[in-house]
Amino acid sequence: MSAAAQRLPDQNQPASAEQPVLLSVEGLTKHFPGRGGRIVHAVEDVSFEVRKGATVGLVGESGSGKTTAGRSILRLVEPSAGKAVFDGVDLFSLTPREMRPYRRRLQIVFQDPFSSLNPRMRIAAIIGEALDARGFPRGRKRAERVAELLTLVGLSPDHATRFPHEFSGGQRQRIGIARALAVEPEFIVADEPVSALDVSVQAQVLNLLSELQKSLGLTMLFIAHDLSVVEYLCDEVVVMYLGRVMERGPSRRVYAAPRHPYTKALLATAPIPDPTRRRTHVALHGDIPSPIDPPSGCVFRTRCPLALPACAETIPPVEAVGGGQFVACIRHNENAS
Amino acid sequence: MTLDADTILSVRDLKTWFVTHRMTAKAVDGVTFDLKRGETLAVVGESGSGKSVTSLSIMGLLSRPGAIAGGSILFRDRKERVHDLAAFGPKDFRKIRGREIAMIFQEPMTSLNPLYTVGDQIGEMIALHEPVSRSEARSRALEMLRLVEIPDAASRLDDYPHQMSGGMRQRVMIAMALACGPSLLIADEPTTALDVTIQAQILDLLRRLQEQFGMSILFITHNLGVVAEIAHNVVVMYGGRVVEQAPVNDLFAHQRHPYTKGLLACTPNATRDISPDGERQALYSIPGSVPPITALPPGCAFEPRCKFALKACREAPPPLVSAGVGFSRCIRSAEL
């Protein structure tokens, strides 16, 4: 081990580990009413922290509750229980009026750049609307601000007079980012911002997000299903399955040494662009169960290769396993590699 | 019409154009490739590359104003007869589709009829091509559901599509496609709408079925990871043309076209893109975006986004030339 590594207690900790916690999500739960009085357990007792200036990735398959969790934090859907403490204030305890200043401080970038921009508005008006919400005066100043924002996201100021249909998917996503940045937020929830884009364009948008984060000091919750994108972009990762957190921790640790069987399976099934490393077996059988009637105990046990009878009895606690890594599995010690 | 004995499908200089009084969109413009018996050929491309139009042309599923404007699609049937599908009419296709060539799509929900049980739909497919009784069709449908590994198949036979998950529905689509034992399966982004763990299951199933029945697969996708998992040979398309073609190991080891090179380089890879001290390097990116098929540049379609472009690239579309063990449509392929 090098001298530098010895001086640092844990070289796997991201640089932002020294930073204060900006958002702390505690026991976030969201239930939707289902048919016949049944309850859809979309998000169940989710907790994690986001340090200032860090990017935290929320990963999971469809139905894992990652998008609902992200939207609940912004109260775009009303959470059923829990807390989201942002800069010392629990957002869930605020009245709609009290929430308004926080709507400026926390913004969202949506997945689909085609449906999230009003096709009948010019770009200047789309971004201007966000400036309105902030009480930005109309007039020349505003036009200058719009031009500045467009330049910031790599578009040209004369794009302001155009309509959304005149842009490609990647450019539209840049407009969505400019709109989110118009109110100078501190925190951005990016909900699958590149999944609707062509592969050759994804890298541009990822680079843009990464640069903006550095230059503007943004804090980001990055929701995605693409594991390689999250590994690249995120300092920390939260792995969700059927509404619950299975594992979380610094990305480098979780990717290098996953401790939860679900994380292991996810990493093992993501296709790698290397035909010489072709896999011969399927890591995970079956489908994700319905969130209306989730399995008792550990929600993953019905697909887990390591499940024991005990897994059906109690919900495994999320336990710290060192280095900032947390795992919800009663057999996590056997998974240490 | 000659076809090598081991070739099942040969697309030659295929042109599929969408002609309106205002413009001509050359969605597929001179595409050539061969698919060998029992192999999987992946056609890779982004939106607007022409990959899906190519597969629809082969199946005779083009809708107006799209039509084949030139070239041939030679297909060898089970009796070793060679047909040119490019010259087929709707009646001819009815004899081939389902029985000789079958197709599965990205979104199984929109390809299944929500009003009929999956057993009925698979049975209908069989009854359409073979003289079977109702009960025979039903037991064959059950056999197919077991073949595609649907758990508890007997009880799922009477399920409606909405009662199944996305992965199960794609299995039903595969069961239906394979019910009459086609020798060619066209799979158009069959795993794109599925989660990674389910995608792995479906890819595994397709590989196993191919081993078992020896069918050939034309696999359309935009995902290079999936290509690496399933393909024997790869065709990369851009702007309606083939830009590179090679066996899968060669393509991933050494790309002979700047577009393929760029596609592989811009997929995030933490071991390459994050330095050992944890510093994130900017991702390699291809500037600009995929051009609309109606506004392709006069020269090489990739030229406006290409780092290696020369003046000559702007003048005329480069020919597909031999490069390594494959082909590349780039005048600088030897230098890459």
CSV table of C-alpha atoms in Angstrom, one decimal, chain B residues 27-313:
chain,number,residue,atom,x,y,z
B,27,ALA,CA,-34.5,5.0,-45.1
B,28,VAL,CA,-32.5,2.0,-46.4
B,29,ASP,CA,-30.2,2.8,-49.2
B,30,GLY,CA,-28.1,0.0,-50.6
B,31,VAL,CA,-27.9,-2.4,-47.7
B,32,THR,CA,-26.1,-5.7,-48.3
B,33,PHE,CA,-25.5,-8.6,-45.8
B,34,ASP,CA,-25.7,-12.4,-45.5
B,35,LEU,CA,-27.0,-14.5,-42.7
B,36,LYS,CA,-25.6,-18.0,-42.4
B,37,ARG,CA,-27.7,-21.0,-41.3
B,38,GLY,CA,-27.9,-21.4,-37.5
B,39,GLU,CA,-26.2,-18.1,-36.8
B,40,THR,CA,-27.2,-14.8,-35.2
B,41,LEU,CA,-26.5,-11.7,-37.2
B,42,ALA,CA,-26.9,-8.5,-35.1
B,43,VAL,CA,-27.9,-5.3,-37.0
B,44,VAL,CA,-26.9,-2.4,-34.8
B,45,GLY,CA,-27.9,1.2,-35.2
B,46,GLU,CA,-29.4,4.2,-33.5
B,47,SER,CA,-32.8,5.8,-34.3
B,48,GLY,CA,-33.0,6.6,-38.0
B,49,SER,CA,-30.3,4.2,-39.0
B,50,GLY,CA,-32.7,2.1,-41.1
B,51,LYS,CA,-32.3,-1.1,-39.1
B,52,SER,CA,-36.0,-1.6,-38.4
B,53,VAL,CA,-37.0,-0.7,-41.9
B,54,THR,CA,-34.6,-3.3,-43.1
B,55,SER,CA,-36.3,-6.0,-41.0
B,56,LEU,CA,-39.8,-4.8,-42.1
B,57,SER,CA,-38.7,-5.0,-45.7
B,58,ILE,CA,-37.6,-8.6,-45.2
B,59,MET,CA,-41.0,-9.5,-43.6
B,60,GLY,CA,-43.0,-7.6,-46.2
B,61,LEU,CA,-44.5,-5.4,-43.5
B,62,LEU,CA,-43.8,-2.0,-45.0
B,63,SER,CA,-46.6,0.5,-45.0
B,64,ARG,CA,-47.1,3.2,-47.6
B,65,PRO,CA,-45.4,5.3,-48.7
B,66,GLY,CA,-42.6,2.9,-47.9
B,67,ALA,CA,-41.7,0.6,-50.7
B,68,ILE,CA,-38.7,-1.4,-51.9
B,69,ALA,CA,-37.0,0.7,-54.6
B,70,GLY,CA,-34.3,-1.7,-55.6
B,71,GLY,CA,-32.1,-4.7,-54.7
B,72,SER,CA,-33.1,-8.2,-53.7
B,73,ILE,CA,-33.7,-10.2,-50.5
B,74,LEU,CA,-32.8,-13.8,-51.2
B,75,PHE,CA,-34.3,-16.3,-48.8
B,76,ARG,CA,-33.8,-20.1,-48.7
B,77,ASP,CA,-36.8,-22.0,-47.5
B,78,ARG,CA,-37.0,-25.4,-45.8
B,79,LYS,CA,-37.2,-27.1,-49.1
B,80,GLU,CA,-34.0,-25.4,-50.2
B,81,ARG,CA,-35.9,-23.3,-52.7
B,82,VAL,CA,-34.6,-19.7,-53.0
B,83,HIS,CA,-37.1,-16.8,-53.2
B,84,ASP,CA,-36.6,-13.1,-53.8
B,85,LEU,CA,-38.7,-11.6,-51.1
B,86,ALA,CA,-38.2,-8.1,-52.6
B,87,ALA,CA,-40.5,-9.3,-55.5
B,88,PHE,CA,-43.1,-10.9,-53.2
B,89,GLY,CA,-46.7,-9.8,-53.1
B,90,PRO,CA,-49.0,-10.0,-50.1
B,91,LYS,CA,-50.2,-13.5,-51.0
B,92,ASP,CA,-46.7,-14.9,-51.4
B,93,PHE,CA,-45.7,-13.5,-48.0
B,94,ARG,CA,-48.7,-15.2,-46.4
B,95,LYS,CA,-47.1,-18.6,-47.2
B,96,ILE,CA,-43.7,-17.6,-45.8
B,97,ARG,CA,-44.6,-15.5,-42.8
B,98,GLY,CA,-45.0,-17.5,-39.6
B,99,ARG,CA,-44.1,-20.8,-41.2
B,100,GLU,CA,-40.6,-20.0,-42.6
B,101,ILE,CA,-39.8,-16.6,-41.1
B,102,ALA,CA,-41.2,-15.3,-37.8
B,103,MET,CA,-40.7,-12.0,-36.1
B,104,ILE,CA,-40.8,-10.7,-32.5
B,105,PHE,CA,-41.0,-7.1,-31.6
B,106,GLN,CA,-39.9,-4.7,-28.8
B,107,GLU,CA,-43.2,-4.3,-27.1
B,108,PRO,CA,-44.9,-7.6,-26.6
B,109,MET,CA,-48.0,-6.0,-25.2
B,110,THR,CA,-48.9,-4.2,-28.4
B,111,SER,CA,-48.2,-7.3,-30.5
B,112,LEU,CA,-50.5,-9.5,-28.5
B,113,ASN,CA,-54.3,-9.2,-28.7
B,114,PRO,CA,-55.6,-8.1,-25.3
B,115,LEU,CA,-59.0,-9.8,-25.9
B,116,TYR,CA,-57.8,-13.4,-26.4
B,117,THR,CA,-55.9,-15.7,-24.0
B,118,VAL,CA,-52.3,-16.5,-24.9
B,119,GLY,CA,-53.2,-20.1,-25.5
B,120,ASP,CA,-55.8,-19.1,-28.1
B,121,GLN,CA,-53.3,-16.8,-29.8
B,122,ILE,CA,-50.6,-19.4,-30.0
B,123,GLY,CA,-53.1,-22.0,-31.1
B,124,GLU,CA,-54.5,-19.7,-33.8
B,125,MET,CA,-51.0,-19.3,-35.2
B,126,ILE,CA,-50.6,-23.1,-35.5
B,127,ALA,CA,-54.1,-23.6,-36.9
B,128,LEU,CA,-53.4,-21.0,-39.6
B,129,HIS,CA,-50.5,-23.0,-41.0
B,130,GLU,CA,-51.2,-26.6,-40.2
B,131,PRO,CA,-54.3,-28.8,-40.3
B,132,VAL,CA,-54.8,-29.3,-36.6
B,133,SER,CA,-57.9,-29.7,-34.5
B,134,ARG,CA,-58.8,-27.3,-31.6
B,135,SER,CA,-57.5,-29.6,-29.0
B,136,GLU,CA,-54.3,-30.4,-30.9
B,137,ALA,CA,-53.7,-26.7,-31.3
B,138,ARG,CA,-54.2,-26.2,-27.6
B,139,SER,CA,-51.8,-29.0,-26.6
B,140,ARG,CA,-49.2,-27.7,-29.1
B,141,ALA,CA,-49.6,-24.2,-27.5
B,142,LEU,CA,-49.0,-25.7,-24.1
B,143,GLU,CA,-45.9,-27.5,-25.4
B,144,MET,CA,-44.7,-24.1,-26.7
B,145,LEU,CA,-45.3,-22.4,-23.4
B,146,ARG,CA,-43.2,-25.1,-21.7
B,147,LEU,CA,-40.5,-24.7,-24.3
B,148,VAL,CA,-40.1,-21.0,-23.5
B,149,GLU,CA,-39.9,-21.9,-19.8
B,150,ILE,CA,-43.1,-20.3,-18.6
B,151,PRO,CA,-43.5,-21.6,-15.1
B,152,ASP,CA,-46.8,-23.5,-14.4
B,153,ALA,CA,-47.5,-23.4,-18.2
B,154,ALA,CA,-50.8,-25.3,-18.0
B,155,SER,CA,-52.4,-22.7,-15.8
B,156,ARG,CA,-51.0,-19.7,-17.8
B,157,LEU,CA,-52.5,-21.0,-21.0
B,158,ASP,CA,-55.8,-19.3,-20.2
B,159,ASP,CA,-54.2,-16.1,-19.1
B,160,TYR,CA,-54.8,-12.9,-20.9
B,161,PRO,CA,-51.7,-10.8,-21.9
B,162,HIS,CA,-52.4,-8.2,-19.2
B,163,GLN,CA,-52.1,-10.8,-16.5
B,164,MET,CA,-48.5,-11.4,-17.4
B,165,SER,CA,-45.3,-9.5,-16.8
B,166,GLY,CA,-43.3,-7.9,-19.7
B,167,GLY,CA,-40.8,-10.8,-19.6
B,168,MET,CA,-43.6,-13.4,-19.7
B,169,ARG,CA,-45.3,-11.7,-22.6
B,170,GLN,CA,-42.0,-11.7,-24.5
B,171,ARG,CA,-41.8,-15.4,-23.8
B,172,VAL,CA,-45.3,-15.8,-25.2
B,173,MET,CA,-44.3,-13.9,-28.3
B,174,ILE,CA,-41.3,-16.2,-28.8
B,175,ALA,CA,-43.5,-19.2,-28.3
B,176,MET,CA,-45.9,-17.9,-30.9
B,177,ALA,CA,-43.1,-17.1,-33.3
B,178,LEU,CA,-41.5,-20.5,-33.0
B,179,ALA,CA,-44.8,-22.5,-33.0
B,180,CYS,CA,-44.5,-23.5,-36.7
B,181,GLY,CA,-40.7,-24.1,-36.6
B,182,PRO,CA,-39.5,-21.2,-38.7
B,183,SER,CA,-35.9,-21.4,-40.0
B,184,LEU,CA,-35.4,-17.6,-39.6
B,185,LEU,CA,-36.4,-15.5,-36.6
B,186,ILE,CA,-36.3,-11.7,-36.9
B,187,ALA,CA,-36.0,-10.2,-33.4
B,188,ASP,CA,-36.5,-6.4,-33.5
B,189,GLU,CA,-35.2,-5.0,-30.2
B,190,PRO,CA,-36.8,-7.9,-28.2
B,191,THR,CA,-35.2,-6.9,-24.9
B,192,THR,CA,-35.2,-3.1,-25.1
B,193,ALA,CA,-38.3,-2.7,-23.0
B,194,LEU,CA,-37.2,-5.2,-20.4
B,195,ASP,CA,-35.2,-4.9,-17.2
B,196,VAL,CA,-31.6,-6.2,-17.2
B,197,THR,CA,-32.3,-9.3,-15.2
B,198,ILE,CA,-35.2,-10.2,-17.5
B,199,GLN,CA,-33.2,-9.3,-20.6
B,200,ALA,CA,-30.5,-11.8,-19.5
B,201,GLN,CA,-33.2,-14.5,-19.2
B,202,ILE,CA,-34.6,-13.8,-22.7
B,203,LEU,CA,-31.2,-13.7,-24.3
B,204,ASP,CA,-30.4,-17.0,-22.6
B,205,LEU,CA,-33.6,-18.5,-23.9
B,206,LEU,CA,-33.0,-17.3,-27.5
B,207,ARG,CA,-29.5,-18.8,-27.4
B,208,ARG,CA,-30.8,-22.1,-26.1
B,209,LEU,CA,-33.6,-22.3,-28.6
B,210,GLN,CA,-31.2,-21.6,-31.4
B,211,GLU,CA,-29.0,-24.4,-30.3
B,212,GLN,CA,-32.0,-26.7,-30.0
B,213,PHE,CA,-33.6,-25.9,-33.4
B,214,GLY,CA,-30.7,-24.5,-35.4
B,215,MET,CA,-32.7,-21.5,-36.5
B,216,SER,CA,-31.0,-18.4,-37.8
B,217,ILE,CA,-31.6,-15.1,-36.0
B,218,LEU,CA,-31.6,-11.6,-37.3
B,219,PHE,CA,-31.3,-9.5,-34.2
B,220,ILE,CA,-32.0,-5.8,-34.4
B,221,THR,CA,-30.7,-3.7,-31.5
B,222,HIS,CA,-29.1,-0.4,-30.5
B,223,ASN,CA,-27.3,-2.0,-27.5
B,224,LEU,CA,-23.7,-3.1,-28.0
B,225,GLY,CA,-23.7,-5.0,-24.8
B,226,VAL,CA,-26.5,-7.1,-26.1
B,227,VAL,CA,-24.7,-7.6,-29.4
B,228,ALA,CA,-21.7,-8.9,-27.5
B,229,GLU,CA,-23.9,-11.4,-25.6
B,230,ILE,CA,-25.7,-12.9,-28.6
B,231,ALA,CA,-24.3,-12.2,-32.0
B,232,HIS,CA,-22.0,-14.2,-34.2
B,233,ASN,CA,-21.7,-11.5,-36.8
B,234,VAL,CA,-22.5,-7.8,-36.7
B,235,VAL,CA,-23.7,-5.2,-39.2
B,236,VAL,CA,-23.5,-1.6,-38.0
B,237,MET,CA,-25.9,0.8,-39.8
B,238,TYR,CA,-25.9,4.6,-39.9
B,239,GLY,CA,-28.0,6.8,-42.1
B,240,GLY,CA,-29.6,4.0,-44.0
B,241,ARG,CA,-26.4,2.3,-45.0
B,242,VAL,CA,-24.1,-0.4,-43.6
B,243,VAL,CA,-21.0,1.3,-42.3
B,244,GLU,CA,-19.2,-1.7,-40.9
B,245,GLN,CA,-19.5,-5.4,-40.9
B,246,ALA,CA,-17.5,-8.1,-39.1
B,247,PRO,CA,-17.5,-11.2,-36.9
B,248,VAL,CA,-18.4,-10.2,-33.3
B,249,ASN,CA,-15.0,-10.8,-31.7
B,250,ASP,CA,-13.2,-8.9,-34.4
B,251,LEU,CA,-15.6,-6.0,-34.3
B,252,PHE,CA,-15.2,-5.5,-30.5
B,253,ALA,CA,-11.5,-6.0,-30.7
B,254,HIS,CA,-10.9,-3.6,-33.6
B,255,GLN,CA,-13.3,-1.2,-35.1
B,256,ARG,CA,-12.7,-0.2,-38.7
B,257,HIS,CA,-15.2,2.6,-38.9
B,258,PRO,CA,-15.1,5.9,-36.8
B,259,TYR,CA,-18.8,5.6,-35.9
B,260,THR,CA,-18.4,2.1,-34.4
B,261,LYS,CA,-15.3,3.2,-32.6
B,262,GLY,CA,-17.2,6.2,-31.2
B,263,LEU,CA,-20.2,4.2,-30.2
B,264,LEU,CA,-18.0,1.8,-28.1
B,265,ALA,CA,-15.9,4.6,-26.7
B,266,CYS,CA,-18.8,6.7,-25.5
B,267,THR,CA,-20.5,4.0,-23.4
B,268,PRO,CA,-19.4,4.7,-19.9
B,269,ASN,CA,-16.9,2.3,-18.5
B,270,ALA,CA,-15.7,3.1,-15.0
B,271,THR,CA,-12.4,1.2,-15.2
B,272,ARG,CA,-11.5,3.3,-18.3
B,273,ASP,CA,-13.2,6.6,-17.5
B,274,ILE,CA,-12.4,7.0,-13.8
B,275,SER,CA,-8.7,7.3,-13.0
B,276,PRO,CA,-7.3,5.3,-10.1
B,277,ASP,CA,-7.4,8.3,-7.8
B,278,GLY,CA,-11.1,8.6,-8.3
B,279,GLU,CA,-11.0,11.5,-10.8
B,280,ARG,CA,-13.8,11.3,-13.4
B,281,GLN,CA,-12.5,11.8,-17.0
B,282,ALA,CA,-14.9,13.4,-19.5
B,283,LEU,CA,-16.5,10.7,-21.6
B,284,TYR,CA,-15.6,10.4,-25.2
B,285,SER,CA,-18.5,11.8,-27.1
B,286,ILE,CA,-19.6,12.0,-30.7
B,287,PRO,CA,-20.5,15.6,-31.4
B,288,GLY,CA,-23.9,16.5,-32.9
B,289,SER,CA,-26.8,14.2,-33.3
B,290,VAL,CA,-28.0,11.5,-35.7
B,291,PRO,CA,-29.1,13.3,-38.9
B,292,PRO,CA,-32.7,12.9,-40.0
B,293,ILE,CA,-32.9,10.5,-43.0
B,294,THR,CA,-34.4,13.3,-45.2
B,295,ALA,CA,-31.4,15.5,-44.7
B,296,LEU,CA,-28.3,13.3,-45.1
B,297,PRO,CA,-25.1,15.0,-46.3
B,298,PRO,CA,-24.1,14.3,-49.9
B,299,GLY,CA,-20.9,12.5,-48.9
B,300,CYS,CA,-20.4,10.1,-46.0
B,301,ALA,CA,-23.4,10.2,-43.7
B,302,PHE,CA,-21.2,10.3,-40.7
B,303,GLU,CA,-18.8,13.0,-42.0
B,304,PRO,CA,-20.3,16.0,-40.1
B,305,ARG,CA,-19.7,14.2,-36.8
B,306,CYS,CA,-16.5,12.5,-37.7
B,307,LYS,CA,-13.1,13.3,-36.2
B,308,PHE,CA,-11.3,11.7,-39.0
B,309,ALA,CA,-13.2,13.4,-41.8
B,310,LEU,CA,-11.3,14.7,-44.9
B,311,LYS,CA,-12.4,16.9,-47.7
B,312,ALA,CA,-13.0,13.8,-49.9
B,313,CYS,CA,-15.5,12.5,-47.3
